[in-house]
DNA sequence: TATTGTTATACTCTATAACTATA
DNA sequence: TATAGTTATAGAGTATAACAATA
């Protein structure tokens, strides 16, 4: 059931996001770019290789949604949302929240009951 | 969180299953073959194309785990577990249950609390 | 005509390995 | 020497399209 729900949540996310013409991973990346972040950080959050982030960043840059700016450590590149990126991020975040299964199907007290259970499931071993 | 948990559940499933030398999809197929089923049914349960099932069935057949038997409708082929397949299915099902996050991390009352919430999340629209 | 399964092929996603530039 | 990002390439996984047999 958990896997089914997660699959649906992913599908729901994809639906919420496609009107904006963005592949899922680009949308996830934008939502993660709350503040400028090194590409390495993205690769950890998205659980993928750094080389894959390069491709995502290329696409986001082509669409004018981010810029790459060098960090204090000059090996690092910070991905920073442009103004268009910021705006899109706000819209996405609203659209995703609206469609969210958890928000649509459960009321406050149910969500409060669900959360600790999920936390236990996610807790580290031991 | 749901997505994270599901990803971990999938990873856990994969770990439980690899000692048996089976790719995840073959293992899932075997577990679904509780009783002989048309390939079409598999493709729906696994949410993939029929042409992909052909490949899975080929592999399962090579390993001597299933046979293809024609159905009453002679277009249909029923996938049926061989004796070896049955046995492997039993072992798999035990191994998977043992590793399950939900069984390992939650006690009975917690599982009872979780289930109705998940059911609401999965409920059809309306 | 529509459906089941098959075949061949092509595409998408993602990782690996080798590279550069810094540290 | 180790790390961040890049590049080119390869592989896994999966779909599409055309087809044969049956309904």
PDB file of C-alpha atoms (C1' of nucleotides) in Angstrom:
ATOM      1  CA  UNK A   1       0.000   0.000   0.000  1.00  0.00           C
ATOM      2  CA  UNK A   2       2.780   2.405   0.848  1.00  0.00           C
ATOM      3  CA  UNK A   3       4.355   1.809  -2.511  1.00  0.00           C
ATOM      4  CA  UNK A   4       1.037   2.289  -4.288  1.00  0.00           C
ATOM      5  CA  UNK A   5       0.418   5.528  -2.456  1.00  0.00           C
ATOM      6  CA  UNK A   6       3.869   6.792  -3.224  1.00  0.00           C
ATOM      7  CA  UNK A   7       3.453   5.902  -6.888  1.00  0.00           C
ATOM      8  CA  UNK A   8       0.228   7.839  -6.924  1.00  0.00           C
ATOM      9  CA  UNK A   9       1.794  10.736  -5.125  1.00  0.00           C
ATOM     10  CA  UNK A  10       4.466  10.817  -7.777  1.00  0.00           C
ATOM     11  CA  UNK A  11       1.851  10.685 -10.507  1.00  0.00           C
ATOM     12  CA  UNK A  12      -0.082  13.455  -8.813  1.00  0.00           C
ATOM     13  CA  UNK A  13       3.046  15.539  -8.613  1.00  0.00           C
ATOM     14  CA  UNK A  14       3.705  14.936 -12.279  1.00  0.00           C
ATOM     15  CA  UNK A  15       0.187  16.007 -13.185  1.00  0.00           C
ATOM     16  CA  UNK A  16       0.399  19.118 -11.054  1.00  0.00           C
ATOM     17  CA  UNK A  17       3.618  20.018 -12.766  1.00  0.00           C
ATOM     18  CA  UNK A  18       3.091  19.214 -16.431  1.00  0.00           C
ATOM     19  CA  UNK A  19       0.929  22.273 -17.157  1.00  0.00           C
ATOM     20  CA  UNK A  20       4.128  24.204 -16.581  1.00  0.00           C
ATOM     21  CA  UNK A  21       5.882  22.216 -19.264  1.00  0.00           C
ATOM     22  CA  UNK A  22       8.500  20.826 -16.929  1.00  0.00           C
ATOM     23  CA  UNK A  23       9.817  17.283 -16.607  1.00  0.00           C
ATOM     24  CA  UNK A  24       9.422  16.011 -13.081  1.00  0.00           C
ATOM     25  CA  UNK A  25      13.069  16.233 -12.163  1.00  0.00           C
ATOM     26  CA  UNK A  26      13.395  19.813 -13.232  1.00  0.00           C
ATOM     27  CA  UNK A  27      10.375  20.689 -11.137  1.00  0.00           C
ATOM     28  CA  UNK A  28      11.767  18.891  -8.127  1.00  0.00           C
ATOM     29  CA  UNK A  29      15.059  20.682  -8.545  1.00  0.00           C
ATOM     30  CA  UNK A  30      13.370  24.067  -8.671  1.00  0.00           C
ATOM     31  CA  UNK A  31      11.384  23.310  -5.547  1.00  0.00           C
ATOM     32  CA  UNK A  32      14.587  22.315  -3.778  1.00  0.00           C
ATOM     33  CA  UNK A  33      16.286  25.565  -4.730  1.00  0.00           C
ATOM     34  CA  UNK A  34      14.788  27.445  -1.865  1.00  0.00           C
ATOM     35  CA  UNK A  35      18.152  29.138  -1.557  1.00  0.00           C
ATOM     36  CA  UNK A  36      21.246  28.921  -3.782  1.00  0.00           C
ATOM     37  CA  UNK A  37      22.730  25.451  -3.461  1.00  0.00           C
ATOM     38  CA  UNK A  38      25.821  23.648  -4.746  1.00  0.00           C
ATOM     39  CA  UNK A  39      25.124  21.051  -7.358  1.00  0.00           C
ATOM     40  CA  UNK A  40      26.472  18.447  -5.004  1.00  0.00           C
ATOM     41  CA  UNK A  41      23.628  19.173  -2.592  1.00  0.00           C
ATOM     42  CA  UNK A  42      21.068  18.686  -5.347  1.00  0.00           C
ATOM     43  CA  UNK A  43      22.539  15.358  -6.279  1.00  0.00           C
ATOM     44  CA  UNK A  44      22.113  14.192  -2.703  1.00  0.00           C
ATOM     45  CA  UNK A  45      18.547  15.399  -2.379  1.00  0.00           C
ATOM     46  CA  UNK A  46      17.558  13.897  -5.694  1.00  0.00           C
ATOM     47  CA  UNK A  47      19.561  10.742  -4.994  1.00  0.00           C
ATOM     48  CA  UNK A  48      21.388  10.751  -8.275  1.00  0.00           C
ATOM     49  CA  UNK A  49      24.871  11.195  -9.668  1.00  0.00           C
ATOM     50  CA  UNK A  50      26.518  14.603 -10.008  1.00  0.00           C
ATOM     51  CA  UNK A  51      26.857  14.089 -13.737  1.00  0.00           C
ATOM     52  CA  UNK A  52      23.105  13.921 -13.992  1.00  0.00           C
ATOM     53  CA  UNK A  53      22.748  17.225 -12.183  1.00  0.00           C
ATOM     54  CA  UNK A  54      24.926  18.826 -14.819  1.00  0.00           C
ATOM     55  CA  UNK A  55      22.292  17.943 -17.372  1.00  0.00           C
ATOM     56  CA  UNK A  56      19.452  19.216 -15.236  1.00  0.00           C
ATOM     57  CA  UNK A  57      21.291  22.463 -14.571  1.00  0.00           C
ATOM     58  CA  UNK A  58      21.926  22.884 -18.299  1.00  0.00           C
ATOM     59  CA  UNK A  59      18.233  22.606 -18.996  1.00  0.00           C
ATOM     60  CA  UNK A  60      17.239  24.947 -16.197  1.00  0.00           C
ATOM     61  CA  UNK A  61      19.771  27.450 -17.431  1.00  0.00           C
ATOM     62  CA  UNK A  62      18.516  27.214 -21.021  1.00  0.00           C
ATOM     63  CA  UNK A  63      15.034  27.978 -19.772  1.00  0.00           C
ATOM     64  CA  UNK A  64      16.343  31.000 -17.927  1.00  0.00           C
ATOM     65  CA  UNK A  65      15.275  29.663 -14.558  1.00  0.00           C
ATOM     66  CA  UNK A  66      18.647  29.513 -12.848  1.00  0.00           C
ATOM     67  CA  UNK A  67      22.178  30.844 -13.104  1.00  0.00           C
ATOM     68  CA  UNK A  68      25.400  29.184 -12.044  1.00  0.00           C
ATOM     69  CA  UNK A  69      27.467  31.395  -9.802  1.00  0.00           C
ATOM     70  CA  UNK A  70      30.842  30.385  -8.374  1.00  0.00           C
ATOM     71  CA  UNK A  71      30.947  29.816  -4.623  1.00  0.00           C
ATOM     72  CA  UNK A  72      33.540  30.949  -2.104  1.00  0.00           C
ATOM     73  CA  UNK A  73      35.244  27.616  -2.821  1.00  0.00           C
ATOM     74  CA  UNK A  74      35.809  28.205  -6.511  1.00  0.00           C
ATOM     75  CA  UNK A  75      35.301  24.564  -7.416  1.00  0.00           C
ATOM     76  CA  UNK A  76      31.697  24.867  -6.336  1.00  0.00           C
ATOM     77  CA  UNK A  77      28.909  26.297  -8.447  1.00  0.00           C
ATOM     78  CA  UNK A  78      25.844  27.602  -6.713  1.00  0.00           C
ATOM     79  CA  UNK A  79      22.584  27.197  -8.541  1.00  0.00           C
ATOM     80  CA  UNK A  80      20.519  30.313  -8.004  1.00  0.00           C
ATOM     81  CA  UNK A  81      16.970  30.896  -9.154  1.00  0.00           C
ATOM     82  CA  UNK A  82      16.483  33.835 -11.478  1.00  0.00           C
ATOM     83  CA  UNK A  83      13.468  36.044 -10.987  1.00  0.00           C
ATOM     84  CA  UNK A  84      11.544  33.909 -13.471  1.00  0.00           C
ATOM     85  CA  UNK A  85      12.732  30.870 -11.542  1.00  0.00           C
ATOM     86  CA  UNK A  86      11.525  32.283  -8.243  1.00  0.00           C
ATOM     87  CA  UNK A  87       8.144  33.029  -9.700  1.00  0.00           C
ATOM     88  CA  UNK A  88       7.797  29.609 -11.246  1.00  0.00           C
ATOM     89  CA  UNK A  89       8.865  28.042  -7.978  1.00  0.00           C
ATOM     90  CA  UNK A  90       6.081  29.835  -6.126  1.00  0.00           C
ATOM     91  CA  UNK A  91       3.499  28.753  -8.667  1.00  0.00           C
ATOM     92  CA  UNK A  92       4.706  25.175  -8.639  1.00  0.00           C
ATOM     93  CA  UNK A  93       4.724  24.979  -4.920  1.00  0.00           C
ATOM     94  CA  UNK A  94       1.143  26.176  -4.779  1.00  0.00           C
ATOM     95  CA  UNK A  95      -0.019  23.832  -7.534  1.00  0.00           C
ATOM     96  CA  UNK A  96       1.648  20.851  -5.902  1.00  0.00           C
ATOM     97  CA  UNK A  97       0.186  21.618  -2.494  1.00  0.00           C
ATOM     98  CA  UNK A  98      -3.285  21.898  -3.966  1.00  0.00           C
ATOM     99  CA  UNK A  99      -3.108  18.513  -5.596  1.00  0.00           C
ATOM    100  CA  UNK A 100      -1.442  16.725  -2.725  1.00  0.00           C
ATOM    101  CA  UNK A 101      -3.204  13.531  -1.763  1.00  0.00           C
ATOM    102  CA  UNK A 102      -2.332  13.989   1.876  1.00  0.00           C
ATOM    103  CA  UNK A 103      -3.873  17.431   2.003  1.00  0.00           C
ATOM    104  CA  UNK A 104      -6.930  16.509  -0.018  1.00  0.00           C
ATOM    105  CA  UNK A 105      -7.797  13.223   1.627  1.00  0.00           C
ATOM    106  CA  UNK A 106      -6.924  13.692   5.278  1.00  0.00           C
ATOM    107  CA  UNK A 107      -7.997  16.243   7.834  1.00  0.00           C
ATOM    108  CA  UNK A 108      -5.757  17.822  10.435  1.00  0.00           C
ATOM    109  CA  UNK A 109      -6.131  15.184  13.107  1.00  0.00           C
ATOM    110  CA  UNK A 110      -5.580  12.395  10.619  1.00  0.00           C
ATOM    111  CA  UNK A 111      -2.414  14.033   9.430  1.00  0.00           C
ATOM    112  CA  UNK A 112      -1.294  14.370  13.002  1.00  0.00           C
ATOM    113  CA  UNK A 113      -1.872  10.667  13.516  1.00  0.00           C
ATOM    114  CA  UNK A 114      -0.082   9.740  10.313  1.00  0.00           C
ATOM    115  CA  UNK A 115       3.072  11.725  10.794  1.00  0.00           C
ATOM    116  CA  UNK A 116       4.612   9.948  13.796  1.00  0.00           C
ATOM    117  CA  UNK A 117       3.963   6.602  12.170  1.00  0.00           C
ATOM    118  CA  UNK A 118       5.763   7.649   9.050  1.00  0.00           C
ATOM    119  CA  UNK A 119       8.585   9.000  11.161  1.00  0.00           C
ATOM    120  CA  UNK A 120       8.994   5.657  12.835  1.00  0.00           C
ATOM    121  CA  UNK A 121       9.135   4.014   9.449  1.00  0.00           C
ATOM    122  CA  UNK A 122      11.817   6.405   8.327  1.00  0.00           C
ATOM    123  CA  UNK A 123      13.821   6.293  11.533  1.00  0.00           C
ATOM    124  CA  UNK A 124      17.355   4.995  11.260  1.00  0.00           C
ATOM    125  CA  UNK A 125      17.998   1.445  12.255  1.00  0.00           C
ATOM    126  CA  UNK A 126      18.637   0.682  15.947  1.00  0.00           C
TER     127      UNK A 126
ATOM    128  CA  UNK B   1       7.925  11.296   3.448  1.00  0.00           C
ATOM    129  CA  UNK B   2       5.600   8.817   1.803  1.00  0.00           C
ATOM    130  CA  UNK B   3       7.772   8.780  -1.257  1.00  0.00           C
ATOM    131  CA  UNK B   4      10.906   8.332   0.803  1.00  0.00           C
ATOM    132  CA  UNK B   5       9.361   5.450   2.684  1.00  0.00           C
ATOM    133  CA  UNK B   6       8.221   3.815  -0.487  1.00  0.00           C
ATOM    134  CA  UNK B   7      11.657   4.181  -2.025  1.00  0.00           C
ATOM    135  CA  UNK B   8      13.117   2.525   1.011  1.00  0.00           C
ATOM    136  CA  UNK B   9      10.518  -0.189   0.923  1.00  0.00           C
ATOM    137  CA  UNK B  10      11.478  -0.882  -2.645  1.00  0.00           C
ATOM    138  CA  UNK B  11      15.142  -0.959  -1.715  1.00  0.00           C
ATOM    139  CA  UNK B  12      14.345  -3.305   1.152  1.00  0.00           C
ATOM    140  CA  UNK B  13      12.426  -5.538  -1.195  1.00  0.00           C
ATOM    141  CA  UNK B  14      15.356  -5.580  -3.586  1.00  0.00           C
ATOM    142  CA  UNK B  15      17.728  -6.548  -0.784  1.00  0.00           C
ATOM    143  CA  UNK B  16      15.442  -9.276   0.463  1.00  0.00           C
ATOM    144  CA  UNK B  17      15.262 -10.664  -3.024  1.00  0.00           C
ATOM    145  CA  UNK B  18      18.798 -10.442  -4.402  1.00  0.00           C
ATOM    146  CA  UNK B  19      20.125 -13.423  -2.422  1.00  0.00           C
ATOM    147  CA  UNK B  20      17.863 -15.452  -4.689  1.00  0.00           C
ATOM    148  CA  UNK B  21      19.563 -14.041  -7.740  1.00  0.00           C
ATOM    149  CA  UNK B  22      16.425 -12.488  -9.127  1.00  0.00           C
ATOM    150  CA  UNK B  23      15.923  -9.035 -10.598  1.00  0.00           C
ATOM    151  CA  UNK B  24      13.181  -7.174  -8.782  1.00  0.00           C
ATOM    152  CA  UNK B  25      10.604  -7.491 -11.522  1.00  0.00           C
ATOM    153  CA  UNK B  26      10.972 -11.217 -11.809  1.00  0.00           C
ATOM    154  CA  UNK B  27      10.527 -11.515  -8.076  1.00  0.00           C
ATOM    155  CA  UNK B  28       7.429  -9.338  -8.138  1.00  0.00           C
ATOM    156  CA  UNK B  29       6.007 -11.391 -10.964  1.00  0.00           C
ATOM    157  CA  UNK B  30       6.535 -14.625  -9.077  1.00  0.00           C
ATOM    158  CA  UNK B  31       4.879 -13.224  -5.995  1.00  0.00           C
ATOM    159  CA  UNK B  32       1.912 -12.165  -8.096  1.00  0.00           C
ATOM    160  CA  UNK B  33       1.533 -15.618  -9.604  1.00  0.00           C
ATOM    161  CA  UNK B  34      -0.466 -16.890  -6.699  1.00  0.00           C
ATOM    162  CA  UNK B  35      -2.544 -18.710  -9.262  1.00  0.00           C
ATOM    163  CA  UNK B  36      -2.051 -19.059 -13.036  1.00  0.00           C
ATOM    164  CA  UNK B  37      -2.625 -15.689 -14.662  1.00  0.00           C
ATOM    165  CA  UNK B  38      -2.784 -14.354 -18.223  1.00  0.00           C
ATOM    166  CA  UNK B  39       0.137 -12.198 -19.198  1.00  0.00           C
ATOM    167  CA  UNK B  40      -2.265  -9.326 -19.644  1.00  0.00           C
ATOM    168  CA  UNK B  41      -3.088  -9.448 -15.948  1.00  0.00           C
ATOM    169  CA  UNK B  42       0.578  -9.271 -15.021  1.00  0.00           C
ATOM    170  CA  UNK B  43       1.079  -6.250 -17.205  1.00  0.00           C
ATOM    171  CA  UNK B  44      -1.683  -4.471 -15.339  1.00  0.00           C
ATOM    172  CA  UNK B  45      -0.419  -5.376 -11.906  1.00  0.00           C
ATOM    173  CA  UNK B  46       3.127  -4.392 -12.760  1.00  0.00           C
ATOM    174  CA  UNK B  47       1.921  -1.306 -14.625  1.00  0.00           C
ATOM    175  CA  UNK B  48       3.920  -1.994 -17.746  1.00  0.00           C
ATOM    176  CA  UNK B  49       3.426  -2.880 -21.383  1.00  0.00           C
ATOM    177  CA  UNK B  50       2.526  -6.392 -22.524  1.00  0.00           C
ATOM    178  CA  UNK B  51       5.652  -6.550 -24.620  1.00  0.00           C
ATOM    179  CA  UNK B  52       7.695  -6.174 -21.476  1.00  0.00           C
ATOM    180  CA  UNK B  53       5.903  -9.100 -19.868  1.00  0.00           C
ATOM    181  CA  UNK B  54       6.960 -11.267 -22.777  1.00  0.00           C
ATOM    182  CA  UNK B  55      10.556 -10.649 -21.765  1.00  0.00           C
ATOM    183  CA  UNK B  56       9.902 -11.356 -18.115  1.00  0.00           C
ATOM    184  CA  UNK B  57       8.056 -14.546 -18.979  1.00  0.00           C
ATOM    185  CA  UNK B  58      10.943 -15.642 -21.190  1.00  0.00           C
ATOM    186  CA  UNK B  59      13.365 -15.241 -18.320  1.00  0.00           C
ATOM    187  CA  UNK B  60      11.124 -17.013 -15.848  1.00  0.00           C
ATOM    188  CA  UNK B  61      10.679 -19.848 -18.287  1.00  0.00           C
ATOM    189  CA  UNK B  62      14.432 -20.153 -18.886  1.00  0.00           C
ATOM    190  CA  UNK B  63      14.929 -20.461 -15.153  1.00  0.00           C
ATOM    191  CA  UNK B  64      12.343 -23.201 -15.036  1.00  0.00           C
ATOM    192  CA  UNK B  65      10.077 -21.237 -12.718  1.00  0.00           C
ATOM    193  CA  UNK B  66       6.990 -21.010 -14.898  1.00  0.00           C
ATOM    194  CA  UNK B  67       5.350 -22.600 -17.899  1.00  0.00           C
ATOM    195  CA  UNK B  68       3.095 -20.996 -20.469  1.00  0.00           C
ATOM    196  CA  UNK B  69      -0.126 -22.886 -20.954  1.00  0.00           C
ATOM    197  CA  UNK B  70      -2.842 -21.879 -23.389  1.00  0.00           C
ATOM    198  CA  UNK B  71      -6.081 -20.686 -21.841  1.00  0.00           C
ATOM    199  CA  UNK B  72      -9.652 -21.527 -22.810  1.00  0.00           C
ATOM    200  CA  UNK B  73      -9.455 -18.449 -25.043  1.00  0.00           C
ATOM    201  CA  UNK B  74      -6.603 -19.684 -27.193  1.00  0.00           C
ATOM    202  CA  UNK B  75      -5.114 -16.223 -27.645  1.00  0.00           C
ATOM    203  CA  UNK B  76      -4.354 -16.134 -23.940  1.00  0.00           C
ATOM    204  CA  UNK B  77      -1.372 -17.753 -22.290  1.00  0.00           C
ATOM    205  CA  UNK B  78      -1.573 -18.552 -18.623  1.00  0.00           C
ATOM    206  CA  UNK B  79       1.633 -18.263 -16.668  1.00  0.00           C
ATOM    207  CA  UNK B  80       1.790 -21.097 -14.183  1.00  0.00           C
ATOM    208  CA  UNK B  81       4.430 -21.645 -11.535  1.00  0.00           C
ATOM    209  CA  UNK B  82       6.339 -24.913 -11.781  1.00  0.00           C
ATOM    210  CA  UNK B  83       7.092 -26.808  -8.604  1.00  0.00           C
ATOM    211  CA  UNK B  84      10.404 -24.994  -8.379  1.00  0.00           C
ATOM    212  CA  UNK B  85       8.543 -21.757  -8.932  1.00  0.00           C
ATOM    213  CA  UNK B  86       6.081 -22.498  -6.149  1.00  0.00           C
ATOM    214  CA  UNK B  87       8.877 -23.260  -3.765  1.00  0.00           C
ATOM    215  CA  UNK B  88      10.807 -20.141  -4.660  1.00  0.00           C
ATOM    216  CA  UNK B  89       7.651 -18.109  -4.267  1.00  0.00           C
ATOM    217  CA  UNK B  90       7.170 -19.390  -0.736  1.00  0.00           C
ATOM    218  CA  UNK B  91      10.749 -18.600   0.182  1.00  0.00           C
ATOM    219  CA  UNK B  92      10.570 -15.157  -1.345  1.00  0.00           C
ATOM    220  CA  UNK B  93       7.363 -14.328   0.363  1.00  0.00           C
ATOM    221  CA  UNK B  94       8.843 -15.248   3.723  1.00  0.00           C
ATOM    222  CA  UNK B  95      12.060 -13.340   3.120  1.00  0.00           C
ATOM    223  CA  UNK B  96      10.200 -10.253   2.024  1.00  0.00           C
ATOM    224  CA  UNK B  97       7.885 -10.327   5.023  1.00  0.00           C
ATOM    225  CA  UNK B  98      10.819 -10.633   7.400  1.00  0.00           C
ATOM    226  CA  UNK B  99      12.528  -7.573   6.036  1.00  0.00           C
ATOM    227  CA  UNK B 100       9.435  -5.461   5.730  1.00  0.00           C
ATOM    228  CA  UNK B 101       9.814  -2.037   7.293  1.00  0.00           C
ATOM    229  CA  UNK B 102       6.216  -2.006   8.388  1.00  0.00           C
ATOM    230  CA  UNK B 103       6.583  -5.260  10.261  1.00  0.00           C
ATOM    231  CA  UNK B 104       9.949  -4.401  11.756  1.00  0.00           C
ATOM    232  CA  UNK B 105       9.268  -0.873  12.871  1.00  0.00           C
ATOM    233  CA  UNK B 106       5.668  -0.843  13.966  1.00  0.00           C
ATOM    234  CA  UNK B 107       3.784  -2.878  16.519  1.00  0.00           C
ATOM    235  CA  UNK B 108       0.288  -4.241  16.106  1.00  0.00           C
ATOM    236  CA  UNK B 109      -1.591  -1.216  17.354  1.00  0.00           C
ATOM    237  CA  UNK B 110       0.500   1.111  15.245  1.00  0.00           C
ATOM    238  CA  UNK B 111      -0.215  -0.939  12.180  1.00  0.00           C
ATOM    239  CA  UNK B 112      -3.887  -0.837  13.013  1.00  0.00           C
ATOM    240  CA  UNK B 113      -3.705   2.935  13.223  1.00  0.00           C
ATOM    241  CA  UNK B 114      -1.790   3.211   9.974  1.00  0.00           C
ATOM    242  CA  UNK B 115      -3.954   1.062   7.786  1.00  0.00           C
ATOM    243  CA  UNK B 116      -7.162   3.122   7.671  1.00  0.00           C
ATOM    244  CA  UNK B 117      -5.149   6.242   6.939  1.00  0.00           C
ATOM    245  CA  UNK B 118      -3.454   4.573   4.020  1.00  0.00           C
ATOM    246  CA  UNK B 119      -6.792   3.316   2.815  1.00  0.00           C
ATOM    247  CA  UNK B 120      -8.178   6.833   2.782  1.00  0.00           C
ATOM    248  CA  UNK B 121      -5.180   7.942   0.784  1.00  0.00           C
ATOM    249  CA  UNK B 122      -5.746   5.191  -1.726  1.00  0.00           C
ATOM    250  CA  UNK B 123      -9.515   5.586  -1.916  1.00  0.00           C
ATOM    251  CA  UNK B 124     -10.929   6.477  -5.300  1.00  0.00           C
ATOM    252  CA  UNK B 125     -11.875  10.060  -5.914  1.00  0.00           C
ATOM    253  CA  UNK B 126     -15.283  11.240  -4.786  1.00  0.00           C
TER     254      UNK B 126
ATOM    255  C1'  DT C   1     -12.897  -5.522 -36.299  1.00  0.00           C
ATOM    256  C1'  DA C   2     -10.630  -5.949 -31.639  1.00  0.00           C
ATOM    257  C1'  DT C   3      -7.562  -8.427 -28.551  1.00  0.00           C
ATOM    258  C1'  DT C   4      -3.457 -11.548 -26.878  1.00  0.00           C
ATOM    259  C1'  DG C   5       1.002 -12.194 -27.088  1.00  0.00           C
ATOM    260  C1'  DT C   6       5.466 -11.664 -29.891  1.00  0.00           C
ATOM    261  C1'  DT C   7       9.285  -9.395 -32.207  1.00  0.00           C
ATOM    262  C1'  DA C   8      12.325  -5.809 -33.415  1.00  0.00           C
ATOM    263  C1'  DT C   9      13.626  -1.489 -32.541  1.00  0.00           C
ATOM    264  C1'  DA C  10      14.146   2.964 -30.385  1.00  0.00           C
ATOM    265  C1'  DC C  11      14.023   5.944 -26.611  1.00  0.00           C
ATOM    266  C1'  DT C  12      14.580   7.742 -21.811  1.00  0.00           C
ATOM    267  C1'  DC C  13      16.843   7.822 -17.710  1.00  0.00           C
ATOM    268  C1'  DT C  14      20.817   7.378 -15.221  1.00  0.00           C
ATOM    269  C1'  DA C  15      25.403   5.762 -14.045  1.00  0.00           C
ATOM    270  C1'  DT C  16      30.508   5.078 -14.972  1.00  0.00           C
ATOM    271  C1'  DA C  17      34.915   6.638 -16.204  1.00  0.00           C
ATOM    272  C1'  DA C  18      38.056   9.876 -17.531  1.00  0.00           C
ATOM    273  C1'  DC C  19      38.982  14.729 -17.404  1.00  0.00           C
ATOM    274  C1'  DT C  20      39.748  19.919 -15.531  1.00  0.00           C
ATOM    275  C1'  DA C  21      40.125  23.105 -12.141  1.00  0.00           C
ATOM    276  C1'  DT C  22      40.538  24.033  -7.914  1.00  0.00           C
ATOM    277  C1'  DA C  23      41.727  22.902  -2.873  1.00  0.00           C
TER     278       DA C  23
ATOM    279  C1'  DT D   1      45.971  13.794  -2.814  1.00  0.00           C
ATOM    280  C1'  DA D   2      40.888  14.643  -2.779  1.00  0.00           C
ATOM    281  C1'  DT D   3      36.731  17.090  -4.343  1.00  0.00           C
ATOM    282  C1'  DA D   4      33.194  19.829  -7.638  1.00  0.00           C
ATOM    283  C1'  DG D   5      31.606  19.861 -11.791  1.00  0.00           C
ATOM    284  C1'  DT D   6      31.854  18.397 -16.870  1.00  0.00           C
ATOM    285  C1'  DT D   7      31.937  15.374 -20.855  1.00  0.00           C
ATOM    286  C1'  DA D   8      31.297  11.319 -23.507  1.00  0.00           C
ATOM    287  C1'  DT D   9      29.653   7.004 -23.499  1.00  0.00           C
ATOM    288  C1'  DA D  10      27.298   2.837 -22.161  1.00  0.00           C
ATOM    289  C1'  DG D  11      23.720   0.244 -20.010  1.00  0.00           C
ATOM    290  C1'  DA D  12      19.241  -0.809 -17.888  1.00  0.00           C
ATOM    291  C1'  DG D  13      14.612  -0.517 -18.283  1.00  0.00           C
ATOM    292  C1'  DT D  14      10.737   0.183 -20.882  1.00  0.00           C
ATOM    293  C1'  DA D  15       7.732   1.682 -24.610  1.00  0.00           C
ATOM    294  C1'  DT D  16       6.159   1.816 -29.604  1.00  0.00           C
ATOM    295  C1'  DA D  17       4.872  -0.206 -33.835  1.00  0.00           C
ATOM    296  C1'  DA D  18       4.012  -3.805 -36.816  1.00  0.00           C
ATOM    297  C1'  DC D  19       2.663  -8.552 -36.890  1.00  0.00           C
ATOM    298  C1'  DA D  20       0.339 -13.407 -36.287  1.00  0.00           C
ATOM    299  C1'  DA D  21      -3.209 -15.945 -34.277  1.00  0.00           C
ATOM    300  C1'  DT D  22      -7.577 -16.021 -32.442  1.00  0.00           C
ATOM    301  C1'  DA D  23     -12.057 -14.110 -31.147  1.00  0.00           C
TER     302       DA D  23
END
